[in-house]
XYZ file of N, CA, C and O in Angstrom:
424
model
N 246.551 183.513 263.404
C 245.854 184.842 263.239
C 245.764 185.446 264.447
O 245.269 185.013 265.525
N 246.156 186.721 264.529
C 246.043 187.492 265.865
C 244.618 187.901 266.143
O 243.776 188.116 265.253
N 244.196 187.817 267.282
C 242.874 188.161 267.923
C 242.980 189.619 268.214
O 243.777 190.038 269.088
N 241.941 190.456 267.787
C 241.915 191.748 268.156
C 240.642 192.158 269.038
O 239.670 191.741 268.337
N 240.850 192.770 269.934
C 239.449 193.119 270.809
C 239.657 194.654 270.834
O 240.692 195.174 271.254
N 238.480 195.250 270.700
C 238.654 196.729 270.732
C 237.297 197.215 271.143
O 236.360 196.638 271.049
N 237.293 198.366 271.853
C 236.190 199.120 272.252
C 235.841 200.183 271.445
O 236.672 201.063 271.097
N 234.565 200.451 271.169
C 234.154 201.513 270.328
C 233.140 202.385 270.964
O 232.470 201.920 272.072
N 233.271 203.599 270.902
C 232.219 204.524 271.588
C 230.741 204.065 271.113
O 230.452 203.769 270.149
N 229.893 204.235 272.130
C 228.632 203.894 271.913
C 228.029 204.932 270.775
O 228.311 206.225 271.047
N 227.251 204.483 269.896
C 226.727 205.509 268.899
C 225.074 205.573 269.163
O 224.481 204.735 269.802
N 224.735 206.698 268.942
C 223.233 207.125 269.141
C 222.407 206.182 268.506
O 221.078 205.904 268.776
N 222.797 205.602 267.290
C 221.940 204.817 266.480
C 221.842 203.305 266.827
O 221.023 202.552 266.213
N 222.538 202.726 267.790
C 222.544 201.380 268.199
C 221.316 201.112 268.990
O 220.860 201.979 269.811
N 220.778 200.046 268.490
C 219.575 199.521 269.391
C 220.032 198.888 270.692
O 221.085 198.383 270.902
N 219.341 199.097 271.706
C 219.532 198.550 272.933
C 218.487 197.561 273.249
O 217.402 197.627 273.034
N 218.837 196.586 274.076
C 217.826 195.565 274.481
C 216.698 196.085 275.260
O 216.999 197.008 275.986
N 215.474 195.718 275.016
C 214.432 196.200 275.612
C 214.146 195.376 276.838
O 214.244 194.128 276.779
N 213.739 196.101 277.865
C 213.388 195.398 279.024
C 211.937 194.941 278.881
O 211.086 195.681 278.492
N 211.600 193.771 279.165
C 210.256 193.181 279.086
C 209.770 192.782 280.371
O 210.467 192.196 281.278
N 208.429 192.898 280.459
C 207.805 192.420 281.831
C 207.415 191.064 281.674
O 207.179 190.460 282.681
N 207.524 190.445 280.579
C 207.267 189.048 280.279
C 208.391 188.146 280.956
O 209.584 188.611 280.870
N 208.139 187.001 281.309
C 209.164 186.213 282.009
C 210.117 185.813 280.872
O 209.648 185.656 279.736
N 211.446 185.807 281.377
C 212.444 185.384 280.273
C 212.302 184.037 279.907
O 212.152 183.149 280.698
N 212.186 183.742 278.550
C 212.221 182.364 278.150
C 213.438 181.673 278.306
O 214.598 182.100 278.106
N 213.507 180.378 278.456
C 214.700 179.454 278.785
C 215.175 179.117 277.251
O 214.461 178.839 276.408
N 216.529 179.349 277.226
C 217.177 179.080 275.844
C 217.111 177.607 275.537
O 217.069 176.624 276.367
N 216.788 177.255 274.237
C 216.563 176.027 273.858
C 218.032 175.387 273.247
O 218.054 174.286 272.889
N 218.941 176.244 273.503
C 220.300 175.714 272.963
C 221.417 175.938 274.062
O 221.077 176.676 274.896
N 222.519 175.543 273.911
C 223.606 175.874 274.913
C 224.328 177.183 274.533
O 225.080 177.449 275.102
N 223.696 177.970 273.497
C 224.139 179.142 273.215
C 223.168 180.300 273.419
O 222.543 180.898 272.533
N 222.679 180.622 274.686
C 221.647 181.530 274.912
C 221.746 182.982 274.501
O 220.724 183.551 274.066
N 222.900 183.574 274.386
C 223.159 184.870 273.891
C 222.901 184.903 272.457
O 222.306 185.810 271.827
N 223.433 183.933 271.756
C 223.310 183.856 270.206
C 221.670 183.604 270.024
O 221.179 184.429 269.087
N 220.983 182.946 270.723
C 219.725 182.718 270.426
C 218.770 183.931 270.722
O 218.009 184.292 269.930
N 219.050 184.687 271.890
C 218.446 185.781 272.103
C 218.886 186.883 271.189
O 217.819 187.604 270.690
N 219.976 187.125 270.799
C 220.233 187.966 269.670
C 219.577 187.762 268.327
O 218.976 188.694 267.802
N 219.312 186.538 267.976
C 218.597 186.226 266.748
C 216.967 186.373 267.049
O 216.276 186.927 266.051
N 216.464 186.035 268.219
C 215.139 186.135 268.536
C 214.811 187.586 268.665
O 213.523 187.836 268.235
N 215.573 188.485 269.089
C 215.269 189.857 269.171
C 215.341 190.597 267.752
O 215.040 191.788 267.737
N 215.879 189.885 266.861
C 216.044 190.487 265.322
C 216.940 191.693 265.458
O 216.621 192.739 264.699
N 217.904 191.602 266.447
C 218.927 192.803 266.585
C 219.997 192.736 265.359
O 220.658 193.729 265.207
N 220.179 191.641 264.785
C 221.370 191.531 263.715
C 221.166 190.243 263.089
O 220.275 189.457 263.197
N 222.339 189.826 262.567
C 222.599 188.591 261.825
C 223.806 187.957 262.252
O 224.760 188.538 262.737
N 223.944 186.604 262.118
C 224.921 185.766 262.198
C 225.272 185.051 260.958
O 224.244 184.439 260.391
N 226.317 185.140 260.506
C 226.774 184.450 259.144
C 227.829 183.411 259.558
O 228.771 183.682 260.317
N 227.627 182.150 258.991
C 228.589 181.074 259.094
C 229.056 180.733 257.880
O 228.129 180.398 256.912
N 230.337 180.526 257.702
C 230.901 179.825 256.324
C 232.067 180.548 255.893
O 232.634 181.490 256.664
N 232.542 180.271 254.748
C 233.680 180.756 254.133
C 233.407 182.100 253.560
O 232.344 182.510 253.047
N 234.355 183.020 253.702
C 234.279 184.317 253.007
C 235.191 184.361 251.795
O 235.898 183.373 251.568
N 235.257 185.230 250.924
C 235.907 185.305 249.691
C 237.497 185.419 249.930
O 237.988 186.401 249.338
N 237.891 184.759 250.755
C 239.331 184.829 250.967
C 239.787 183.314 251.412
O 239.587 182.920 252.698
N 240.354 182.688 250.392
C 240.652 181.174 250.789
C 241.481 180.891 251.891
O 241.346 179.817 252.561
N 242.380 181.775 252.344
C 243.232 181.406 253.478
C 242.631 181.378 254.849
O 242.961 180.880 255.807
N 241.461 182.132 254.997
C 240.677 182.124 256.166
C 239.728 181.013 256.373
O 239.583 180.761 257.653
N 239.290 180.420 255.557
C 238.429 179.300 255.713
C 237.140 179.506 256.259
O 236.545 180.389 256.014
N 236.649 178.839 257.352
C 235.424 179.034 257.898
C 235.381 179.983 258.972
O 236.156 180.154 259.738
N 234.330 180.859 258.814
C 234.248 182.022 259.857
C 232.942 182.056 260.514
O 231.798 181.558 259.838
N 232.941 182.847 261.561
C 231.495 183.141 262.132
C 231.565 184.682 262.366
O 232.307 185.188 262.995
N 230.432 185.262 261.789
C 230.387 186.827 261.945
C 229.076 187.142 262.512
O 227.990 186.791 261.991
N 229.067 188.020 263.541
C 227.785 188.530 264.211
C 227.780 190.088 263.932
O 228.753 190.724 264.166
N 226.691 190.643 263.378
C 226.686 192.066 263.167
C 225.282 192.538 263.301
O 224.329 191.732 263.282
N 225.015 193.716 263.745
C 223.833 194.481 263.792
C 223.715 195.294 262.673
O 224.588 195.267 261.704
N 222.783 196.212 262.619
C 222.565 197.060 261.416
C 223.590 198.047 261.349
O 223.675 198.686 260.184
N 224.389 198.344 262.269
C 225.445 199.349 262.227
C 226.884 198.763 262.278
O 227.852 199.391 261.651
N 227.135 197.773 262.956
C 228.550 197.340 263.164
C 228.672 195.894 263.051
O 227.773 194.989 263.338
N 229.918 195.342 262.792
C 230.380 194.027 262.844
C 230.661 193.980 264.293
O 231.712 194.561 264.803
N 230.066 193.052 265.047
C 230.144 192.817 266.476
C 231.347 191.907 266.735
O 232.242 192.073 267.684
N 231.225 190.742 266.022
C 232.260 189.608 266.373
C 232.507 189.080 264.862
O 231.729 188.625 264.168
N 233.803 188.746 264.753
C 234.307 188.078 263.590
C 235.407 187.129 263.945
O 236.540 187.448 264.284
N 234.953 185.714 263.858
C 235.837 184.796 264.194
C 236.291 183.817 263.048
O 235.508 183.572 262.147
N 237.547 183.397 263.143
C 238.121 182.390 262.157
C 238.298 181.064 262.788
O 238.813 180.952 263.924
N 237.603 180.060 262.436
C 237.695 178.670 262.909
C 239.131 178.256 262.838
O 239.810 178.251 261.880
N 239.609 177.973 264.155
C 241.029 177.454 264.350
C 241.144 175.977 263.707
O 240.181 175.217 263.637
N 242.342 175.779 263.393
C 242.656 174.290 262.972
C 242.239 173.300 264.061
O 242.610 173.474 265.108
N 241.463 172.271 263.667
C 240.971 171.376 264.747
C 239.834 171.762 265.592
O 239.445 170.800 266.398
N 239.405 172.978 265.429
C 238.225 173.472 266.168
C 237.158 172.895 265.628
O 236.943 172.953 264.419
N 236.247 172.386 266.523
C 234.849 171.724 265.996
C 233.918 172.993 265.654
O 234.148 174.003 266.329
N 232.710 172.747 265.069
C 231.794 173.675 264.879
C 231.211 174.197 266.087
O 230.970 175.308 266.223
N 231.075 173.135 267.117
C 230.416 173.476 268.433
C 231.342 174.425 269.205
O 230.913 175.464 269.916
N 232.754 174.156 269.060
C 233.791 175.036 269.796
C 233.772 176.608 269.290
O 233.821 177.326 269.944
N 233.426 176.440 267.861
C 233.476 177.882 267.168
C 232.143 178.627 267.777
O 232.218 179.751 268.004
N 231.086 177.919 267.851
C 229.865 178.627 268.310
C 229.953 178.966 269.807
O 229.338 179.946 270.240
N 230.855 178.098 270.502
C 231.012 178.312 272.040
C 231.756 179.817 272.028
O 231.572 180.629 272.882
N 232.985 179.832 271.135
C 233.665 181.123 271.126
C 232.709 182.400 270.789
O 232.763 183.432 271.223
N 231.807 182.089 269.853
C 230.941 183.371 269.405
C 230.042 183.517 270.443
O 229.614 184.671 270.649
N 229.437 182.664 271.131
C 228.783 182.818 272.399
C 229.403 183.769 273.522
O 228.792 184.746 273.925
N 230.665 183.301 273.738
C 231.432 183.981 274.748
C 231.778 185.420 274.293
O 231.936 186.414 275.072
N 232.050 185.662 273.111
C 232.453 187.175 272.411
C 231.123 187.940 272.251
O 231.341 189.156 272.483
N 229.925 187.430 271.953
C 228.800 188.126 271.751
C 228.192 188.873 272.965
O 227.902 189.982 272.619
N 228.270 188.243 274.003
C 227.814 189.058 275.129
C 228.554 190.367 275.431
O 227.905 191.367 275.599
N 229.947 190.487 275.653
C 230.697 191.540 275.734
C 230.386 192.656 274.680
O 230.498 193.785 274.862
N 230.209 192.093 273.428
C 230.076 192.946 272.359
C 228.655 193.742 272.388
O 228.618 194.930 272.224
N 227.611 193.100 272.757
C 226.468 193.678 272.965
C 226.282 194.564 274.093
O 225.713 195.678 274.181
N 226.790 194.074 275.296
C 226.605 194.833 276.548
C 227.571 195.982 276.866
O 227.240 196.961 277.329
N 228.873 195.818 276.320
C 229.940 196.649 276.641
C 230.725 197.286 275.406
O 231.775 197.895 275.407
N 230.130 196.822 274.092
C 230.837 197.564 272.977
C 232.281 197.023 272.923
O 233.065 197.685 272.449
N 232.514 195.745 273.340
C 233.876 195.109 273.182
C 233.843 194.152 272.043
O 233.176 193.133 272.069
N 234.364 194.548 270.892
C 234.263 193.761 269.734
C 235.672 193.053 269.369
O 236.701 193.298 269.840
N 235.404 191.823 268.836
C 236.344 190.865 268.515
C 236.516 190.670 266.949
O 235.363 190.455 266.389
N 237.673 190.967 266.372
C 237.895 190.883 264.933
C 239.105 190.118 264.716
O 240.197 190.449 264.667
N 238.906 188.982 264.213
C 240.031 187.948 263.981
C 240.183 187.849 262.342
O 241.098 187.254 261.975
N 239.451 188.740 261.498
C 239.452 188.594 260.145
C 240.366 189.754 259.604
O 241.191 189.592 258.655
N 240.106 190.988 260.051
C 240.784 192.109 259.468
C 241.908 192.437 260.435
O 241.962 192.294 261.769
N 243.110 192.885 259.763
C 244.201 193.153 260.562
C 244.126 194.462 261.344
O 243.306 195.421 260.987
N 244.581 194.424 262.442
C 244.320 195.792 263.422
C 244.897 197.036 262.889
O 245.799 197.028 262.000
């Protein structure tokens, strides 16, 4: 399946991360971006099959406006490797609006 990365213009309705004067908490997982994304309640992450049998297992991160990252688990890829890829793709999606979509055709 082809991997598609695209940049979308920033929209006025998107939430931006708040700067906090509190010391930054140390992540309790090897996926700090995913953990921070969920802790700040900026969006959701869904793991599992979607209603299309040929795709199999997927990982999708979205905020209230956009699907940020949509990954399809590769043959032989472990669950941890899928989460590693989600971690790597989520940072650029949040910071630079570079979205990855492996589910939908470009």
